[in-house]
Coordinates of C-alpha atoms in Angstrom, one line a residue:
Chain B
X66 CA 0.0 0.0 0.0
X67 CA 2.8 2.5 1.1
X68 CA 4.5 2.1 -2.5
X69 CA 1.2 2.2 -4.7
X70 CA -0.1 5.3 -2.6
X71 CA 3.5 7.1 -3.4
X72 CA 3.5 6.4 -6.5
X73 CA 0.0 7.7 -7.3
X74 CA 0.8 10.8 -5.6
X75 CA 3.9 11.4 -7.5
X76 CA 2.5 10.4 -10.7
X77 CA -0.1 12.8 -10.3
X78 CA 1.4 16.0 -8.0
X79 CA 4.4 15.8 -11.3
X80 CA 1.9 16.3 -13.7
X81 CA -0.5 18.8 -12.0
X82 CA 2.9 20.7 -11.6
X83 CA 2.6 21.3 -15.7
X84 CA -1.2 21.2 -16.4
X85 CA -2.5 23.2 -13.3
X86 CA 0.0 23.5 -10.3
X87 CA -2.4 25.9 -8.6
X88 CA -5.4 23.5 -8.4
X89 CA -2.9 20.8 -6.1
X90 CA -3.7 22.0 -2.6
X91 CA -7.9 22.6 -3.7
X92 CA -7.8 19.3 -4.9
X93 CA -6.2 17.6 -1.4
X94 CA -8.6 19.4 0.6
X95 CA -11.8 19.0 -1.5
X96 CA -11.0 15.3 -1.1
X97 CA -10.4 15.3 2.3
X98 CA -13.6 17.0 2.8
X99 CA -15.5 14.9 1.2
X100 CA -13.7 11.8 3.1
X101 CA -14.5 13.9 6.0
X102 CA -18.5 14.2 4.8
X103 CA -18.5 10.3 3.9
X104 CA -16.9 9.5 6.9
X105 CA -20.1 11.5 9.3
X106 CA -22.1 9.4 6.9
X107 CA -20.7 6.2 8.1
X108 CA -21.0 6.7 11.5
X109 CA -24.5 7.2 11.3
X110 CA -24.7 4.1 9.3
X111 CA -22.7 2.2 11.7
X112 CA -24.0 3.4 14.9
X113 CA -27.5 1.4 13.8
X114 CA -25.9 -1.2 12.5
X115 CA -23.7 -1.7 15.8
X116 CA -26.5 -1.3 17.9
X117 CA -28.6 -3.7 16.1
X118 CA -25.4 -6.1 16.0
X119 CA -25.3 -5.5 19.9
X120 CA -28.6 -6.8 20.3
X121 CA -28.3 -9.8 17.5
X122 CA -25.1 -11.0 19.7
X123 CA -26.8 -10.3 22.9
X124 CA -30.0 -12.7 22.4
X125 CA -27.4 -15.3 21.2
X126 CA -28.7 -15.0 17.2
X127 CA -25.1 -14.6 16.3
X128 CA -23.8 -18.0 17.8
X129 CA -27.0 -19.4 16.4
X130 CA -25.8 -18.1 12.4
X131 CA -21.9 -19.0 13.2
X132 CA -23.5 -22.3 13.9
X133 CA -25.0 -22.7 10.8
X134 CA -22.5 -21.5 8.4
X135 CA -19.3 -22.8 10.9
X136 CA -18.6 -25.8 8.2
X137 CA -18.0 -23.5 5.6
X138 CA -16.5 -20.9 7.8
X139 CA -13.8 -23.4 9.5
X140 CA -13.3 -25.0 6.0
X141 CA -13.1 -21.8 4.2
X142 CA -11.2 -19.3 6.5
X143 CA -9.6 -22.2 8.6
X144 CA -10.5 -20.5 11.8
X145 CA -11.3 -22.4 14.8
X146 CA -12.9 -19.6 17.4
X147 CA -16.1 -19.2 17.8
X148 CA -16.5 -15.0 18.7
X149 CA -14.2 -14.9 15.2
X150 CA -16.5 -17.5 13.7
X151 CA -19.9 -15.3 14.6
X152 CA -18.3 -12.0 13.4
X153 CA -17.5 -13.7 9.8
X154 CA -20.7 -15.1 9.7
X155 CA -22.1 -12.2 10.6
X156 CA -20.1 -10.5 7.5
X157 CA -21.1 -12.6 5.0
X158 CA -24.4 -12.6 6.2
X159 CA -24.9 -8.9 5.7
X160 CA -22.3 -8.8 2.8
X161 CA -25.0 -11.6 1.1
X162 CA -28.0 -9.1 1.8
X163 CA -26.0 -6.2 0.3
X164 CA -25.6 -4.6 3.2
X165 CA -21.9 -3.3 2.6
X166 CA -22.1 -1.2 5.1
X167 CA -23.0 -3.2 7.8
X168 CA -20.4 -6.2 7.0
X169 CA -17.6 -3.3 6.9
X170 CA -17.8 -3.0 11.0
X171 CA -18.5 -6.8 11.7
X172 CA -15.2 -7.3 9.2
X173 CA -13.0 -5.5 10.9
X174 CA -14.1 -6.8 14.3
X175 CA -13.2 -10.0 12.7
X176 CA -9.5 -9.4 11.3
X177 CA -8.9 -7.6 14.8
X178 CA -9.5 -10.7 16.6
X179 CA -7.7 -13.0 13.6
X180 CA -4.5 -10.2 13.9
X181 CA -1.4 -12.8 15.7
X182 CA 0.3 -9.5 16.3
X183 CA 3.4 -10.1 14.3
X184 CA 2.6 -8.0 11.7
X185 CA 2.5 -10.7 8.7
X186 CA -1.2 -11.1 7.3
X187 CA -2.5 -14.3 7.9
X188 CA -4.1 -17.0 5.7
X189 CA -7.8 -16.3 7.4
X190 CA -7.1 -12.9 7.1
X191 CA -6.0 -12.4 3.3
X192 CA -9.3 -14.9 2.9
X193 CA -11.3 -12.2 4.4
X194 CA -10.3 -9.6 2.5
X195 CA -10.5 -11.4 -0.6
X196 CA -13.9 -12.5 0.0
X197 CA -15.0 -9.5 1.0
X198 CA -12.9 -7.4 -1.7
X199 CA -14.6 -9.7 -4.7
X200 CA -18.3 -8.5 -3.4
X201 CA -20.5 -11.5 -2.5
X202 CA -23.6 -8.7 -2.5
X203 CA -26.6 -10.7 -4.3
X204 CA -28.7 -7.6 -5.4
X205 CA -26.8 -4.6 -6.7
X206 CA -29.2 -1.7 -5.5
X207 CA -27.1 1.4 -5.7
X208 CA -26.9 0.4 -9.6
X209 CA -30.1 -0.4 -9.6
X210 CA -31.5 3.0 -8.2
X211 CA -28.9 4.7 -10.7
X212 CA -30.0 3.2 -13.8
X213 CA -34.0 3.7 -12.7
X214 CA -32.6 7.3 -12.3
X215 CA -30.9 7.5 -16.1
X216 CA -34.5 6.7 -17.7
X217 CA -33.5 2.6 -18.1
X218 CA -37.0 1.0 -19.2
X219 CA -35.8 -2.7 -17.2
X220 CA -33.6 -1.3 -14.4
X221 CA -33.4 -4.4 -12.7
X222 CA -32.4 -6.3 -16.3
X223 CA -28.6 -6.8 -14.8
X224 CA -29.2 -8.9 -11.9
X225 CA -28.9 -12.1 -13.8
X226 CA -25.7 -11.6 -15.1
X227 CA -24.3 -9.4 -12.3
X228 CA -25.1 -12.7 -10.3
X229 CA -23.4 -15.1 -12.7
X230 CA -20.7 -12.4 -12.7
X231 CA -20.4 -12.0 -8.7
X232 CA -20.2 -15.8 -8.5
X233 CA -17.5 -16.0 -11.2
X234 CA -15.7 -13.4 -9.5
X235 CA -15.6 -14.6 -5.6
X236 CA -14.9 -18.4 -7.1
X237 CA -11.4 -17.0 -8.6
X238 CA -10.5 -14.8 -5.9
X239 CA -11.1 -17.9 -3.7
X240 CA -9.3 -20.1 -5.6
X241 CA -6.5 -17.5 -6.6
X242 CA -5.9 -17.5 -3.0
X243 CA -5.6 -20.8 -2.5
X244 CA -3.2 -21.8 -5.0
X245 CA -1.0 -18.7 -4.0
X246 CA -1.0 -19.9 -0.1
X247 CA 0.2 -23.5 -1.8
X248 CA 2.7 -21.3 -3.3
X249 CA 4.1 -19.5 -0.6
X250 CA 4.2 -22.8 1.6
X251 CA 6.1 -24.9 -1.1
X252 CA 9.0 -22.1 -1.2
X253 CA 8.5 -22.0 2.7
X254 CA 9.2 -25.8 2.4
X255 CA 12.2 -25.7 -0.3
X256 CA 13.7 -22.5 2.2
X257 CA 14.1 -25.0 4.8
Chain Y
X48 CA -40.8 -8.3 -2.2
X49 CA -37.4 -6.9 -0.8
X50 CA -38.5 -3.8 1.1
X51 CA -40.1 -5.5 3.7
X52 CA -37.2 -8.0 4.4
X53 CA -35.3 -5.6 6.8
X54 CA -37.9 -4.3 8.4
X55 CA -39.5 -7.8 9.2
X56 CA -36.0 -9.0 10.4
X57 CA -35.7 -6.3 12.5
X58 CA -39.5 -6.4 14.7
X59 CA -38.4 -10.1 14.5
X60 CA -35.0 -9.9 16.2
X61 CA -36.5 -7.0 18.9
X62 CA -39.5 -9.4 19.6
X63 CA -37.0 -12.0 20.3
X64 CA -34.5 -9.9 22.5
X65 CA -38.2 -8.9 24.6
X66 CA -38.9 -13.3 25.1
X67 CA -35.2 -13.7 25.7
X68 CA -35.4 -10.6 28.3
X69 CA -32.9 -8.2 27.2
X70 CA -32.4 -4.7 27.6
X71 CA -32.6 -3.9 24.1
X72 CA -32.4 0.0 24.6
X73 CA -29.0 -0.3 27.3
X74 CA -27.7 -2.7 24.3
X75 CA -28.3 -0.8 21.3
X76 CA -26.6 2.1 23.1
X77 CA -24.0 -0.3 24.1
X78 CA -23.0 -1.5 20.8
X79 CA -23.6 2.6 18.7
X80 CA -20.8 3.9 21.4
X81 CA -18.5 2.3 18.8
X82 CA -19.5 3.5 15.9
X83 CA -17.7 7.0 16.6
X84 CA -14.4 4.9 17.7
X85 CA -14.3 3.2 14.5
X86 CA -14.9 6.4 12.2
X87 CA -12.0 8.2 13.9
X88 CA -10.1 5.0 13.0
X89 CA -10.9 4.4 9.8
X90 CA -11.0 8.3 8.9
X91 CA -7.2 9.2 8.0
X92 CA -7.3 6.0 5.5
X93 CA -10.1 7.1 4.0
X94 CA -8.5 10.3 3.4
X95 CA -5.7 9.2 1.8
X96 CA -7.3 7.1 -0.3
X97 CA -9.5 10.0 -1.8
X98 CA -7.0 12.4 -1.7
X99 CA -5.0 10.2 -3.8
X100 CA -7.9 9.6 -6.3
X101 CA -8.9 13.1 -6.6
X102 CA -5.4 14.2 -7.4
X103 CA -4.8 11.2 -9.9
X104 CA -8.2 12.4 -11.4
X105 CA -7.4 16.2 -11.3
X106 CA -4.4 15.7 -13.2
X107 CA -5.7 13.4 -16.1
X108 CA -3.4 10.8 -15.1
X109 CA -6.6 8.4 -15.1
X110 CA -7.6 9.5 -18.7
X111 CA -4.3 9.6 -19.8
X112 CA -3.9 5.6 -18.1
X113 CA -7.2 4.6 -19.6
X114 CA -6.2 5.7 -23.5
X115 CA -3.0 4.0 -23.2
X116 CA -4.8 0.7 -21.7
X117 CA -8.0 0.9 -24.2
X118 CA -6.3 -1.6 -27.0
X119 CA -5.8 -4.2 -24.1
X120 CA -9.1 -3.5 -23.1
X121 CA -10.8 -3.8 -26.9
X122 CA -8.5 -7.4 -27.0
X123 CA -9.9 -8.7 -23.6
X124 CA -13.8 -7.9 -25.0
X125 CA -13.7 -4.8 -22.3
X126 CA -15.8 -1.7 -24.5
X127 CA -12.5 0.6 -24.3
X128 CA -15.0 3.3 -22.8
X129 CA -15.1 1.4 -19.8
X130 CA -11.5 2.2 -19.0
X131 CA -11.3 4.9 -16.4
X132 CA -14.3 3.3 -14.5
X133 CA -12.5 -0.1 -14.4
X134 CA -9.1 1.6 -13.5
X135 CA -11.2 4.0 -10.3
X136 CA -13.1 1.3 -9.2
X137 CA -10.9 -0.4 -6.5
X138 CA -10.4 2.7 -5.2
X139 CA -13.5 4.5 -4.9
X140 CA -17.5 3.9 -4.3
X141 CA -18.7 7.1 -4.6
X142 CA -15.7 8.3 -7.5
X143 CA -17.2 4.8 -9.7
X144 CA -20.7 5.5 -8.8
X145 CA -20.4 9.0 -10.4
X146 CA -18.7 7.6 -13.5
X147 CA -21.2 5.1 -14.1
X148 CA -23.6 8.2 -14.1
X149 CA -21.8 9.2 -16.7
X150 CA -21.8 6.3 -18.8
X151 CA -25.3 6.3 -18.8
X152 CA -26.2 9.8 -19.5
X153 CA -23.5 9.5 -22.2
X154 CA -24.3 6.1 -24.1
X155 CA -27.7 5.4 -22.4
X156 CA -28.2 3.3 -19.5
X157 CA -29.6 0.1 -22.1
X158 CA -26.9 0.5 -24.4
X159 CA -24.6 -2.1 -24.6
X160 CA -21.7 -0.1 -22.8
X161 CA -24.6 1.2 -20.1
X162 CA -25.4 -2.6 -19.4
X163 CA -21.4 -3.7 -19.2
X164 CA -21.1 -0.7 -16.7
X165 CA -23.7 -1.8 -14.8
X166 CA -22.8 -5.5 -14.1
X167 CA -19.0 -4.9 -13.7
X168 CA -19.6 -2.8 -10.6
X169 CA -22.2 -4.6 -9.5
X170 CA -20.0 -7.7 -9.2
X171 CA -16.8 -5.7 -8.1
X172 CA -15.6 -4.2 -4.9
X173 CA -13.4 -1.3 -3.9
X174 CA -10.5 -3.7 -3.5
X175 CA -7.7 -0.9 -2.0
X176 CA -10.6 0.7 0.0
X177 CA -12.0 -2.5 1.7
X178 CA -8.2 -3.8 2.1
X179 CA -7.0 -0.8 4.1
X180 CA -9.6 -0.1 5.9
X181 CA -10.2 -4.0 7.3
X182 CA -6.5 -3.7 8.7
X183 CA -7.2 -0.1 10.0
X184 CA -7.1 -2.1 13.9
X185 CA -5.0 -4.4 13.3
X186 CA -1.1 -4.4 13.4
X187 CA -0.1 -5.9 10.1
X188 CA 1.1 -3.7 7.8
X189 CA 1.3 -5.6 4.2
X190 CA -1.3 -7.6 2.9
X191 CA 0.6 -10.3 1.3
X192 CA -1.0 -12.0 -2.2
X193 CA -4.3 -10.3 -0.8
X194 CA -4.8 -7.3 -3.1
X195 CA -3.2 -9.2 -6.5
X196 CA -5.9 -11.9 -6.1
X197 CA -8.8 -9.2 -5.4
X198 CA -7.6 -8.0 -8.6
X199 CA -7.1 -10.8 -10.9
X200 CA -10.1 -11.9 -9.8
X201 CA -12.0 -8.5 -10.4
X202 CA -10.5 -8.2 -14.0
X203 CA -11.8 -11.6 -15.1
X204 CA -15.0 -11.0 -13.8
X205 CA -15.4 -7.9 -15.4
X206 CA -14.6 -9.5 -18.8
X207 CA -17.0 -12.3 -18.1
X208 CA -19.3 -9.7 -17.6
X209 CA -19.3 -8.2 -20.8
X210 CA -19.6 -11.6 -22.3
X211 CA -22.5 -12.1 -20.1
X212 CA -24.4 -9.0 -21.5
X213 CA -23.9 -9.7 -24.6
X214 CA -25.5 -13.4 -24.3
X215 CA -28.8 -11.9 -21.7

């Protein structure tokens, strides 16, 4: 992240230098602003989702889910732990739904309790993020509402194939990870 | 249908916090404290990430990026059009939401490039965005093969989807 994030800024700070230098600093803060305005946004968001998470874990509903979806959660994520199995079910749950934005606080709950500590990501975490980077959401609203908005006579026409598309997508991230992680343990192996 | 499945799920999970005797109101409090913790967190990588955007936008790096990659684009079966959205995308909600605006007002939101638009965000994520911000608590620091197979992944599925629209 720290070399990609230098290297967009260069790119782009060395070319505003010839096309517009005095539009750099507006630029930085309009953004930050509006990261600022999203992030106000998001706590709203969260604070009900939290609160409604609160309660879910409180009656016991979340053990009930991790129950349910703990073979494919321990076989998936190989995590053995049940609070870290009730927050990924819990994630996937709302991811599933389309609720992005009340997996994001249930996901990071999640890779806090997964982090060892030594600062290397681990093979439950990069599955996390993969999974949840790939977008398991089932009913893409946001485009739906934004093509009902641009006059589209079937709005709702692209849910077959962003389905098909989602499910293609999520199966090679999944399986991308796993034949990398076989990767990195045979040169592990031949290191030794 | 689907408006009434939140609002169904959530009378049935208060009804069943009131027969399991819970203090719904202490706990919702309970659990919302956090919310403002984890904006504070999460707010300087947001920043970054936008700031970073805005400038690579500003300066018509993006365009620039997305002319150069359009024959690679045209080969894979991607509608070169599509470029800058599929380049912004990882990075940015919001910045992709606005562009697929634009696509629509510009080629229609049932054209063929309108539909392509459509399904390839719908079935991708903002990779960089979700990465940094699910390791915003934690201590580690590099993601490993994480974001490479979020984008592999992401790439193929945006040229299945334009396959896909061509054969629904």
């Amino acid at each position: 992240m720290n070399k990609i994030w230098l290297l967009m800024m260069l790119a782009s700070l060395i070319v505003l230098l010839y096309v517009d230098p005095g539009a750099t600093l507006s630029t930085m803060i309009d953004a930050s602003t509006s990261a600022l305005t999203l992030c106000i946004e998001l706590c709203a968001v969260y604070a009900v989702w939290l609160g409604l998470l609160e309660i879910v874990d409180a009656t016991g509903l979340g053990q009930k889910l991790a129950k349910l979806l703990r073979p494919l959660i321990k076989k998936l994520f190989r995590v053995d732990n049940e609070e870290i199995e009730k927050m990924i079910a819990l994630n996937m749950s709302a991811n599933i739904l389309g609720l992005g934005n009340a997996a994001t606080p249930m996901g990071i709950k999640a890779m806090k309790s997964l982090d060892d500590g030594s600062g290397v990501a681990t093979f439950s975490m990069i599955m996390l993020v993969v999974v949840n980077a790939t977008s398991i959401q089932l009913l893409p609203s946001t485009v739906i509402g934004l093509r009902a908005n641009a006059g589209s006579e079937n709005p709702a026409d692209i849910i077959l194939p962003t389905i098909l598309a989602t499910v293609v997508t999520v199966s090679i991230g999944i399986i991308l990870v796993l034949i990398f992680d076989k990767i990195k343990r045979h040169i592990a192996r031949r290191k030794k | 249908m689907s408006i009434y499945i939140l609002p169904i799920l959530f009378i049935g999970l208060f009804l069943y916090g009131f027969f399991k005797k819970i203090n719904t109101y202490d706990t919702f409090v309970k659990g919302a404290k956090g919310a403002i913790k984890l904006v504070v967190d999460i707010f300087p990588f947001i920043a970054c990430i936008m700031i970073a955007v805005a400038l690579l936008r500003a300066s018509g790096v993006t365009e620039f990026l997305a002319k150069c990659l359009a024959p690679v684009f045209n080969f894979l079966g991607i509608p070169p059009e599509l470029c800058e959205l599929i380049l912004l995308r990882p990075f940015t909600g919001s910045g992709s939401y606005a562009l697929l605006n634009d696509v629509f007002v510009t080629y229609g939101a049932d054209s063929y490039i309108g539909r392509c638009a459509s399904v390839i965000l719908g079935c991708s994520e903002t990779i960089f965005y979700v990465a940094t911000i699910y390791l915003s608590q934690t201590k580690v620091k590099r993601l490993g093969y994480a974001i490479p197979c979020a984008l592999i992944a992401s790439m193929i599925g945006a040229i299945v989807a334009c396959l896909l629209c061509k054969i629904i």
